[in-house]
Coordinates of N, CA, C and O in Angstrom, one line a residue:
F1 N -121.1 -4.0 56.3 CA -120.9 -3.7 55.0 C -119.2 -4.2 54.7 O -118.5 -3.6 55.6
P2 N -118.9 -5.1 53.9 CA -117.8 -5.4 53.7 C -116.9 -4.3 53.2 O -117.4 -3.6 52.1
S3 N -115.8 -4.1 53.6 CA -115.0 -2.9 53.0 C -114.4 -3.3 51.3 O -114.1 -4.6 51.4
H4 N -114.1 -2.4 50.7 CA -113.5 -3.0 49.3 C -112.4 -1.8 49.2 O -112.3 -0.8 50.2
D5 N -111.5 -2.2 48.3 CA -110.4 -1.4 48.2 C -110.7 0.1 47.6 O -111.1 0.1 46.5
M6 N -110.4 0.9 48.5 CA -110.6 2.3 48.1 C -109.5 3.2 48.8 O -109.3 3.0 50.0
R7 N -109.0 3.9 48.1 CA -107.7 4.8 48.5 C -108.2 5.4 50.0 O -109.1 6.1 50.0
G8 N -107.3 5.2 50.8 CA -107.5 5.7 52.3 C -108.0 4.8 53.0 O -108.0 5.0 54.5
N9 N -108.7 3.5 52.7 CA -109.3 2.8 53.6 C -108.4 1.6 54.1 O -107.3 1.7 53.5
D10 N -108.7 0.8 55.0 CA -107.9 -0.2 55.6 C -107.5 -1.3 54.5 O -106.5 -1.8 54.5
V11 N -108.5 -1.6 53.7 CA -108.3 -2.5 52.5 C -107.2 -2.1 51.5 O -106.4 -2.8 51.4
Y12 N -107.4 -0.9 51.4 CA -106.2 -0.3 50.3 C -104.9 -0.3 51.2 O -103.9 -0.9 50.5
A13 N -104.9 0.0 52.3 CA -103.6 -0.2 53.0 C -103.1 -1.5 53.0 O -101.8 -1.6 52.7
R14 N -103.8 -2.3 53.4 CA -103.4 -3.7 53.3 C -103.0 -4.3 52.0 O -101.9 -5.0 51.8
N15 N -103.7 -4.0 51.0 CA -103.3 -4.3 49.4 C -101.8 -3.7 49.1 O -101.2 -4.4 48.5
L16 N -101.8 -2.4 49.6 CA -100.7 -1.7 49.2 C -99.5 -2.4 49.8 O -98.5 -2.6 49.1
Y17 N -99.6 -2.7 51.1 CA -98.4 -3.4 51.8 C -98.3 -4.7 51.1 O -97.1 -5.0 51.0
K18 N -99.2 -5.5 50.7 CA -98.9 -6.9 50.0 C -98.0 -6.5 48.8 O -97.3 -7.3 48.1
K19 N -98.6 -5.5 48.1 CA -97.9 -5.1 46.9 C -96.4 -4.8 46.9 O -95.6 -5.3 46.2
F20 N -96.2 -4.1 48.2 CA -94.8 -3.8 48.4 C -93.9 -5.0 48.7 O -92.8 -5.1 48.6
L21 N -94.8 -6.1 49.4 CA -94.0 -7.2 49.8 C -93.4 -8.0 48.5 O -92.4 -8.5 48.4
G22 N -94.2 -8.0 47.5 CA -93.8 -8.6 46.1 C -92.4 -7.7 45.7 O -91.6 -8.4 45.1
Y23 N -92.6 -6.5 45.7 CA -91.6 -5.7 45.3 C -90.1 -5.9 46.0 O -88.9 -6.1 45.6
K24 N -90.3 -6.0 47.3 CA -89.4 -6.4 48.2 C -88.7 -7.6 47.8 O -87.3 -7.6 47.9
E25 N -89.2 -8.6 47.5 CA -88.7 -9.9 47.0 C -88.0 -9.7 45.9 O -86.9 -10.3 45.8
S26 N -88.4 -8.9 44.8 CA -87.8 -8.5 43.7 C -86.4 -7.8 43.9 O -85.4 -8.1 43.4
F27 N -86.5 -6.8 44.7 CA -85.4 -6.1 45.1 C -84.4 -6.8 45.8 O -82.9 -6.8 45.4
Q28 N -84.9 -7.7 46.8 CA -83.8 -8.7 47.3 C -83.0 -9.7 46.2 O -81.7 -9.7 46.5
K29 N -83.7 -10.0 45.4 CA -82.9 -10.8 44.4 C -82.2 -10.0 43.4 O -80.9 -10.4 43.0
L30 N -82.4 -8.6 43.2 CA -81.5 -7.9 42.5 C -80.3 -7.1 43.2 O -79.3 -6.8 42.8
F31 N -80.4 -7.4 44.6 CA -79.7 -6.6 45.5 C -78.3 -6.9 45.3 O -77.4 -6.0 45.2
G32 N -77.7 -8.1 44.9 CA -76.4 -8.4 44.7 C -75.5 -8.3 46.0 O -76.0 -8.5 47.1
G33 N -74.0 -8.5 45.8 CA -73.4 -8.7 46.8 C -73.0 -7.3 47.5 O -73.3 -6.2 47.4
F34 N -72.9 -7.6 49.0 CA -72.5 -6.7 49.9 C -71.2 -7.2 50.6 O -71.1 -8.2 50.9
S35 N -70.5 -6.3 51.1 CA -69.2 -6.7 51.9 C -69.0 -5.3 52.7 O -69.7 -4.4 52.6
D36 N -68.1 -5.4 53.5 CA -67.6 -4.1 54.3 C -66.9 -3.0 53.4 O -66.8 -2.2 53.9
E37 N -66.8 -3.4 52.2 CA -66.1 -2.3 51.3 C -67.0 -2.0 50.0 O -66.8 -1.1 49.4
F38 N -67.9 -3.0 49.6 CA -68.6 -2.5 48.5 C -70.1 -2.9 48.6 O -70.3 -4.0 49.4
T39 N -70.9 -2.4 47.7 CA -72.3 -2.6 47.7 C -72.6 -1.8 46.3 O -72.2 -1.2 45.5
R40 N -73.9 -2.7 45.6 CA -74.5 -2.0 44.4 C -75.6 -1.4 44.9 O -76.2 -0.7 43.8
S41 N -76.3 -1.4 46.3 CA -77.3 -0.6 46.5 C -77.1 0.7 47.2 O -76.5 0.5 48.2
L42 N -77.9 1.8 46.8 CA -77.8 2.9 47.5 C -79.0 3.6 47.8 O -80.1 3.1 47.2
M43 N -79.2 4.2 49.2 CA -80.4 4.9 49.6 C -80.1 6.4 49.1 O -79.0 6.7 49.7
V44 N -81.0 7.1 48.5 CA -80.5 8.3 48.0 C -81.7 9.4 48.6 O -83.0 8.9 48.2
T45 N -81.7 10.3 49.0 CA -82.6 11.4 49.5 C -82.3 12.7 48.9 O -81.1 13.1 49.1
L46 N -83.2 13.2 48.1 CA -83.1 14.6 47.6 C -84.1 15.5 48.1 O -85.2 15.3 48.3
T47 N -83.5 16.5 48.8 CA -84.3 17.6 49.4 C -84.2 18.8 48.9 O -83.1 19.2 48.1
L48 N -85.3 19.9 48.9 CA -85.1 21.1 48.0 C -84.7 22.2 49.0 O -85.2 22.2 50.1
R49 N -83.8 23.2 48.5 CA -83.7 24.2 49.3 C -85.1 25.1 49.5 O -85.9 24.9 48.7
R50 N -85.1 25.8 50.6 CA -86.5 26.6 51.0 C -86.4 27.9 50.3 O -86.5 28.8 51.1
D51 N -86.0 28.2 49.0 CA -86.0 29.5 48.6 C -87.1 29.6 47.6 O -86.9 30.7 46.6
R52 N -88.2 29.1 47.7 CA -89.4 29.4 46.9 C -90.7 28.9 47.9 O -90.5 28.4 48.9
S53 N -91.8 29.1 47.2 CA -93.0 28.6 48.0 C -93.2 27.3 47.9 O -92.7 26.6 47.0
V54 N -94.1 26.8 48.7 CA -94.3 25.4 48.8 C -94.9 25.0 47.5 O -94.7 23.8 46.8
S55 N -95.9 25.8 46.8 CA -96.6 25.5 45.6 C -95.7 25.5 44.4 O -95.7 24.6 43.7
D56 N -94.7 26.4 44.4 CA -93.8 26.6 43.2 C -92.8 25.4 43.4 O -92.3 24.8 42.4
A57 N -92.5 24.8 44.7 CA -91.7 23.6 44.8 C -92.3 22.3 44.2 O -91.8 21.6 43.6
W58 N -93.5 22.3 44.6 CA -94.4 21.0 44.2 C -94.5 21.2 42.6 O -94.6 20.0 41.9
L59 N -94.5 22.5 42.1 CA -94.7 22.5 40.7 C -93.6 22.1 39.8 O -93.5 21.6 38.7
I60 N -92.3 22.5 40.2 CA -91.1 22.1 39.6 C -90.4 21.1 40.1 O -89.6 20.5 39.2
I61 N -90.7 20.3 41.1 CA -89.8 19.3 41.5 C -89.9 18.3 40.4 O -88.8 17.3 40.3
G62 N -91.0 17.8 40.1 CA -91.1 16.7 38.9 C -90.1 16.9 37.8 O -89.4 16.1 37.3
K63 N -90.0 18.2 37.4 CA -89.1 18.4 36.0 C -87.8 18.3 36.5 O -86.8 17.8 35.9
W64 N -87.5 18.9 37.8 CA -86.1 18.8 38.3 C -85.7 17.2 38.5 O -84.4 16.8 38.1
F65 N -86.5 16.6 39.1 CA -86.3 15.1 39.2 C -85.8 14.5 37.9 O -85.1 13.5 37.8
N66 N -86.6 14.8 36.7 CA -86.4 14.3 35.4 C -85.1 14.6 35.1 O -84.5 13.7 34.3
V67 N -84.5 15.6 35.2 CA -83.3 16.1 34.7 C -82.3 15.3 35.6 O -81.2 14.9 35.1
F68 N -82.3 15.0 36.9 CA -81.6 14.4 37.7 C -81.7 13.0 37.2 O -80.6 12.4 37.2
L69 N -82.6 12.4 37.1 CA -83.0 11.0 36.6 C -82.2 11.0 35.0 O -81.6 9.8 35.1
N70 N -82.1 11.9 34.4 CA -81.7 11.7 33.1 C -80.0 11.7 33.1 O -79.3 11.1 32.4
K71 N -79.6 12.6 34.1 CA -78.1 12.4 34.4 C -77.6 11.1 34.9 O -76.8 10.6 34.4
L72 N -78.5 10.6 35.9 CA -78.2 9.4 36.3 C -78.3 8.2 35.2 O -77.4 7.3 35.4
K73 N -79.2 8.2 34.4 CA -79.3 7.2 33.3 C -78.2 7.1 32.4 O -77.8 6.3 32.0
R74 N -77.5 8.4 32.2 CA -76.4 8.7 31.2 C -75.0 8.1 31.9 O -74.2 7.5 31.3
K75 N -75.1 7.9 33.1 CA -73.8 7.4 33.7 C -74.1 6.0 34.3 O -73.0 5.3 34.4
Y76 N -75.4 5.4 34.7 CA -75.3 4.1 35.3 C -76.6 3.4 34.8 O -77.5 4.2 34.1
N77 N -76.6 2.2 34.8 CA -77.7 1.2 34.7 C -78.2 1.0 36.0 O -77.4 0.6 36.8
F78 N -79.6 0.9 36.1 CA -80.0 0.9 37.6 C -81.4 0.4 37.5 O -82.3 0.6 36.7
K79 N -82.0 0.0 38.7 CA -83.3 -0.3 39.0 C -83.6 0.4 40.2 O -82.9 0.5 41.3
M80 N -84.8 1.1 40.4 CA -85.0 2.1 41.5 C -86.4 1.9 42.1 O -87.6 2.0 41.0
F81 N -86.8 2.2 43.2 CA -87.9 2.4 43.9 C -87.8 3.8 44.3 O -87.1 4.1 45.4
R82 N -88.9 4.5 43.8 CA -88.8 6.0 44.3 C -90.0 6.4 44.8 O -91.2 6.1 44.5
V83 N -90.0 7.3 45.9 CA -91.0 7.6 46.7 C -91.1 9.2 46.8 O -89.9 9.9 47.3
W84 N -92.2 9.8 46.5 CA -92.4 11.3 47.0 C -92.5 11.4 48.4 O -93.6 10.4 48.7
E85 N -92.2 12.2 49.3 CA -92.7 12.1 50.5 C -92.9 13.7 50.8 O -92.2 14.7 50.2
V86 N -93.6 14.2 51.7 CA -94.0 15.4 52.1 C -93.5 15.6 53.5 O -93.7 15.1 54.5
H87 N -92.7 16.7 53.6 CA -92.0 17.2 54.6 C -93.0 17.7 55.6 O -94.0 18.1 55.2
R88 N -92.5 17.9 57.0 CA -93.3 18.6 57.9 C -93.8 19.9 57.6 O -95.0 20.4 57.8
D89 N -93.0 20.7 56.8 CA -93.4 22.0 56.4 C -94.0 22.0 55.0 O -94.1 23.0 54.2
F90 N -94.5 20.8 54.5 CA -95.0 20.4 53.3 C -94.3 20.8 51.9 O -94.9 20.6 50.9
F91 N -93.0 20.8 52.3 CA -92.2 20.8 51.0 C -91.9 19.4 50.5 O -91.9 18.5 51.4
P92 N -91.8 19.0 49.2 CA -91.8 17.7 48.6 C -90.2 17.4 48.8 O -89.3 18.2 48.8
H93 N -89.9 16.0 49.0 CA -88.5 15.2 49.0 C -88.5 14.1 48.6 O -89.8 13.4 48.3
I94 N -87.5 13.7 48.1 CA -87.6 12.2 47.2 C -86.8 11.5 47.8 O -85.5 11.6 48.3
H95 N -87.4 10.0 48.2 CA -86.5 9.0 48.6 C -86.5 8.0 47.6 O -87.4 7.4 46.8
M96 N -85.1 7.3 47.5 CA -84.9 6.4 46.5 C -84.1 5.0 46.9 O -83.2 5.4 47.5
L97 N -84.4 3.9 46.7 CA -83.7 2.7 46.8 C -83.2 2.5 45.5 O -84.1 2.1 44.5
I98 N -81.7 2.3 45.0 CA -81.5 2.3 43.8 C -80.4 1.0 43.7 O -79.3 1.0 44.7
V99 N -80.6 0.0 43.0 CA -79.9 -1.0 42.8 C -78.9 -0.8 41.3 O -79.6 -0.8 40.3
F100 N -77.7 -0.7 41.4 CA -76.9 -0.4 40.2 C -76.2 -1.6 39.5 O -76.2 -2.8 40.3
D101 N -75.8 -1.6 38.4 CA -75.2 -2.8 37.9 C -73.6 -2.6 38.5 O -73.1 -3.6 38.4
D102 N -73.3 -1.5 38.8 CA -71.9 -1.3 39.4 C -71.7 -1.2 41.0 O -72.8 -1.2 41.4
D103 N -70.5 -1.7 41.3 CA -70.2 -1.6 42.8 C -69.8 -0.2 43.2 O -69.1 0.6 42.6
F104 N -70.2 0.2 44.4 CA -69.5 1.5 45.2 C -68.9 1.1 46.3 O -69.2 0.3 47.1
H105 N -67.6 1.6 46.4 CA -66.8 1.7 47.6 C -67.6 2.4 48.8 O -68.1 3.4 48.6
I106 N -67.8 1.6 50.0 CA -68.5 2.1 51.1 C -67.5 2.0 52.4 O -66.6 1.2 52.4
R107 N -67.9 2.7 53.3 CA -67.1 2.8 54.8 C -68.1 2.8 55.7 O -69.0 3.8 55.7
R108 N -67.9 2.2 56.8 CA -68.6 2.2 57.9 C -68.2 3.4 59.0 O -67.3 3.6 59.1
K109 N -69.6 4.0 59.4 CA -69.4 5.1 60.5 C -70.5 5.2 61.4 O -71.5 5.0 61.1
R110 N -70.0 5.3 62.6 CA -71.2 5.6 63.7 C -71.5 6.8 63.8 O -70.6 7.8 64.0
L111 N -72.8 7.2 63.6 CA -73.1 8.3 63.5 C -73.3 8.9 65.1 O -73.5 8.2 66.0
K112 N -73.6 10.3 65.2 CA -73.8 11.0 66.7 C -74.8 10.5 67.4 O -75.0 10.3 68.6
N113 N -76.2 9.8 66.6 CA -77.2 9.2 67.4 C -76.8 7.7 67.8 O -77.8 7.1 68.3
G114 N -75.6 7.2 67.4 CA -75.3 5.9 67.8 C -75.5 4.8 66.8 O -75.1 3.9 66.8
K115 N -76.3 5.4 65.6 CA -76.6 4.6 64.8 C -75.3 4.2 63.6 O -74.6 5.0 63.8
Q116 N -75.4 3.2 62.8 CA -74.4 3.0 62.0 C -74.9 3.3 60.6 O -75.9 3.2 60.2
A117 N -73.9 4.0 59.8 CA -74.2 4.0 58.3 C -73.1 3.6 57.6 O -71.9 3.6 57.9
W118 N -73.5 3.3 56.4 CA -72.7 3.2 55.4 C -72.3 4.2 54.2 O -73.3 4.5 53.5
L119 N -71.1 4.8 54.5 CA -71.0 6.1 53.6 C -70.2 5.6 52.3 O -69.7 4.9 52.2
V120 N -70.7 6.3 51.0 CA -70.0 6.2 49.9 C -68.6 7.2 49.9 O -68.7 8.2 50.8
D121 N -68.0 7.0 49.0 CA -66.6 7.8 48.7 C -67.3 9.4 48.4 O -68.1 9.6 47.8
D122 N -66.3 10.4 48.8 CA -66.7 11.7 48.6 C -67.2 12.1 47.2 O -67.9 12.8 46.9
D123 N -66.2 11.5 46.1 CA -66.6 11.8 44.7 C -68.0 11.3 44.4 O -68.8 11.8 43.6
I124 N -68.5 10.3 44.9 CA -69.9 9.8 44.4 C -70.9 10.9 45.2 O -71.9 11.2 44.4
N125 N -70.6 11.2 46.4 CA -71.4 12.3 47.0 C -71.5 13.6 46.4 O -72.6 14.0 45.9
K126 N -70.3 14.0 45.9 CA -70.4 15.2 45.0 C -71.0 15.1 43.7 O -71.8 16.0 43.3
W127 N -70.9 13.7 43.0 CA -71.6 13.4 41.8 C -73.0 13.7 41.9 O -73.8 14.3 41.2
F128 N -73.6 13.1 43.0 CA -75.2 13.3 43.1 C -75.4 14.5 43.7 O -76.4 15.0 43.2
G129 N -74.6 15.3 44.4 CA -75.1 16.5 44.8 C -75.1 17.4 43.6 O -75.9 18.3 43.3
D130 N -74.1 17.3 42.9 CA -74.0 18.2 41.5 C -75.1 18.0 40.6 O -75.6 18.6 40.0
A131 N -75.4 16.5 40.6 CA -76.5 16.1 39.5 C -77.9 16.8 39.9 O -78.7 16.9 39.3
W132 N -78.1 16.7 41.2 CA -79.2 17.4 41.7 C -79.2 18.8 41.8 O -80.0 19.5 41.2
G133 N -78.3 19.5 42.5 CA -78.2 20.9 42.5 C -79.2 21.7 43.0 O -79.3 22.8 42.5
R134 N -80.2 21.1 43.5 CA -81.4 21.9 44.0 C -81.7 22.0 45.5 O -82.6 22.5 45.8
G135 N -80.5 21.6 46.2 CA -80.8 21.4 47.6 C -79.8 20.3 48.1 O -78.7 20.4 47.6
W136 N -80.3 19.7 49.1 CA -79.5 18.7 49.9 C -79.6 17.3 49.3 O -80.7 16.9 49.0
V137 N -78.5 16.5 49.5 CA -78.5 15.0 48.9 C -77.9 14.1 50.0 O -76.8 14.5 50.8
T138 N -78.5 13.1 50.4 CA -78.0 12.2 51.3 C -77.8 10.8 50.4 O -78.8 10.4 49.9
V139 N -76.7 10.3 50.4 CA -76.2 9.1 49.9 C -75.7 8.1 50.8 O -74.8 8.5 51.7
R140 N -76.3 6.9 50.9 CA -75.9 5.7 52.1 C -75.7 4.6 51.2 O -76.7 4.3 50.6
G141 N -74.7 3.7 51.5 CA -74.7 2.3 50.9 C -75.9 1.6 51.9 O -76.2 1.9 52.9
V142 N -76.3 0.4 51.1 CA -77.1 -0.3 51.7 C -76.5 -1.7 52.1 O -76.1 -2.4 51.5
A143 N -76.7 -2.0 53.3 CA -76.3 -3.2 53.9 C -77.2 -4.5 53.9 O -76.9 -5.6 54.0
N144 N -78.5 -3.9 54.1 CA -79.5 -4.9 54.3 C -80.6 -4.6 53.2 O -81.3 -3.6 53.6
P145 N -80.9 -5.5 52.2 CA -82.1 -4.9 51.3 C -83.3 -5.0 51.9 O -84.2 -3.9 51.6
F146 N -83.6 -5.8 52.8 CA -84.8 -5.8 53.6 C -85.1 -4.7 54.4 O -86.1 -3.9 54.1
D147 N -84.2 -4.2 55.0 CA -84.4 -3.0 56.0 C -84.4 -1.8 55.1 O -85.4 -0.8 55.4
A148 N -83.5 -1.8 53.9 CA -83.7 -0.5 52.9 C -85.3 -0.5 52.3 O -85.7 0.6 52.4
F149 N -85.6 -1.4 52.1 CA -86.9 -1.7 51.5 C -88.2 -1.2 52.3 O -89.0 -0.3 51.9
Q150 N -88.0 -1.8 53.5 CA -88.9 -1.4 54.6 C -89.1 0.0 54.9 O -90.1 0.6 55.1
Y151 N -87.9 0.6 55.1 CA -87.7 2.0 55.3 C -88.2 2.9 54.2 O -89.1 3.7 54.5
I152 N -87.8 2.6 52.9 CA -88.7 3.6 51.9 C -90.0 3.1 51.8 O -90.8 4.1 51.4
A153 N -90.4 1.9 51.9 CA -91.9 1.6 51.6 C -92.7 2.2 52.7 O -94.0 2.5 52.6
K154 N -92.2 2.4 54.0 CA -93.0 3.1 55.0 C -93.6 4.3 54.6 O -94.7 4.6 55.5
Y155 N -93.0 4.9 53.9 CA -93.4 6.3 53.6 C -94.9 6.3 52.9 O -95.7 7.1 52.9
C156 N -95.0 5.1 51.9 CA -96.2 5.1 51.4 C -97.3 4.4 52.1 O -98.4 4.9 52.3
V157 N -96.8 3.3 53.0 CA -97.9 2.8 53.6 C -98.4 3.4 54.9 O -99.6 3.4 55.3
K158 N -97.5 4.2 55.7 CA -98.0 5.1 56.8 C -99.0 6.1 56.4 O -100.0 6.4 57.0
V159 N -99.0 6.5 55.1 CA -99.9 7.7 54.7 C -101.2 6.8 54.4 O -102.2 7.4 54.9
A160 N -101.2 5.8 53.7 CA -102.3 4.9 53.5 C -103.2 4.4 54.8 O -104.5 4.4 54.9
Y161 N -102.2 4.2 56.0 CA -103.0 3.7 57.2 C -103.5 4.7 58.0 O -104.4 4.7 58.9
D162 N -103.0 6.0 57.8 CA -103.4 7.0 58.7 C -104.0 8.2 57.9 O -103.2 9.2 57.8
L163 N -105.0 7.9 57.5 CA -105.5 9.1 56.4 C -106.0 10.3 57.1 O -105.6 11.4 56.5
K164 N -106.4 10.2 58.5 CA -106.7 11.4 59.1 C -105.5 12.3 59.3 O -105.6 13.4 59.1
E165 N -104.3 12.0 59.8 CA -103.2 12.3 60.0 C -102.5 13.0 58.7 O -101.7 14.0 58.8
N166 N -102.8 12.2 57.7 CA -102.0 12.4 56.4 C -102.9 13.0 55.3 O -102.4 12.9 54.3
S167 N -104.1 13.5 55.6 CA -105.1 13.9 54.4 C -104.4 15.1 53.9 O -104.5 15.3 52.4
K168 N -103.6 16.1 54.6 CA -102.9 17.2 53.8 C -101.9 16.7 52.8 O -101.7 17.1 51.8
K169 N -101.0 15.6 53.2 CA -100.1 15.1 52.5 C -100.8 14.6 51.3 O -100.2 14.6 50.1
L170 N -101.7 13.6 51.4 CA -102.1 13.0 50.2 C -102.9 14.0 49.2 O -102.9 13.9 48.1
A171 N -103.6 15.0 49.9 CA -104.0 16.2 49.1 C -103.1 16.9 48.2 O -103.1 17.1 47.1
L172 N -101.9 17.2 48.8 CA -100.7 17.8 48.2 C -100.3 17.0 46.8 O -100.0 17.4 45.7
L173 N -100.2 15.5 47.1 CA -99.8 14.8 46.0 C -101.0 14.6 44.9 O -100.5 14.7 43.7
W174 N -102.1 14.6 45.3 CA -103.2 14.6 44.4 C -103.3 15.9 43.6 O -103.3 16.0 42.3
V175 N -103.1 17.1 44.3 CA -103.4 18.3 43.6 C -102.2 18.8 42.7 O -102.4 19.3 41.5
F176 N -101.0 18.1 42.8 CA -99.9 18.4 42.1 C -99.5 17.3 41.2 O -98.5 17.3 40.5
G177 N -100.3 16.2 40.9 CA -100.3 15.3 40.3 C -99.2 14.0 40.2 O -98.4 13.7 39.5
K178 N -98.9 14.1 41.7 CA -97.7 12.9 41.7 C -98.1 11.7 42.3 O -99.1 11.5 43.2
R179 N -97.5 10.7 41.7 CA -98.0 9.5 41.9 C -96.9 9.1 43.2 O -95.7 9.3 43.0
M180 N -97.5 8.7 44.4 CA -96.4 8.9 45.4 C -95.4 7.8 45.3 O -94.2 8.1 45.8
W181 N -95.3 6.6 44.4 CA -94.2 5.8 44.5 C -94.1 5.3 42.8 O -95.2 5.4 42.1
S182 N -93.0 4.9 42.6 CA -92.7 4.3 41.2 C -91.5 3.4 41.0 O -90.6 3.4 41.9
V183 N -91.5 2.5 40.2 CA -90.3 1.7 40.0 C -89.6 2.1 38.7 O -90.5 2.1 37.5
I184 N -88.4 2.4 38.6 CA -87.9 2.7 37.4 C -86.8 1.7 37.0 O -85.9 1.3 38.0
V185 N -86.7 1.2 35.7 CA -85.5 0.1 35.4 C -85.0 0.8 34.0 O -85.7 1.3 33.1
T186 N -83.8 1.0 34.1 CA -82.9 1.3 32.9 C -82.0 0.4 32.6 O -81.9 -0.7 33.2
G187 N -81.3 0.5 31.3 CA -80.3 -0.3 30.8 C -80.8 -1.6 30.3 O -82.0 -1.8 29.7
K188 N -80.0 -2.6 30.6 CA -80.4 -4.2 30.0 C -81.7 -4.7 30.8 O -82.1 -4.7 31.7

C-alpha cells in the first residue's frame, strides 16, 4: 500500500522537511547583513526553572511565552520561527530564530567545547532575561542563516522521523495543545 501523509509516518516527515526548506529560503532572504561586529538575526532559547511540576509547566508556558512575545513586539519589529521542544525531563522549552529590523553588536568567543559562538552585548542578554523572567535564556548572534535554520528545524523533523523514540514528546505537545512550530511576523 502506498503511504499517505499522516502525522508520524515517513511521508509526513518528508513533507515537513520540504516545507521547512521553503521557510529556510525565506529566512535566508530576510537574514540581512552579517559582519564580525553586527547581525540582525539571533537564536534565542527560553528554559523554565524546575520549581513546578511538568504538567503545571506545560499549562502555563504558553501564557508566559505570550507575555514575553508582547514585550518583544513593543521593543522590536521582527520575523520569528518558533519551536516548542520537550527536554529529557519532559519540561518544555522554546527555541527561536529571530530576524530583526535592527542590528545587534556581537563578539566572537570560543566556548569550552571548542565551538565558536557569537555573543550579544550584556545589556541585550539582560533585556531578554528580564523579559522572560521564568528561568534561563540563551541568546546568540547568527553567523550563518542556513545553519541556524537547520539547527532549529531539526527539533521538528527529528520528532517526525522517529515516532517510536519521540512518542511521549508528541503526546505532551498534543495533550497540552501546543503546535510544535510557528512563524511570527510583526511590524511592517
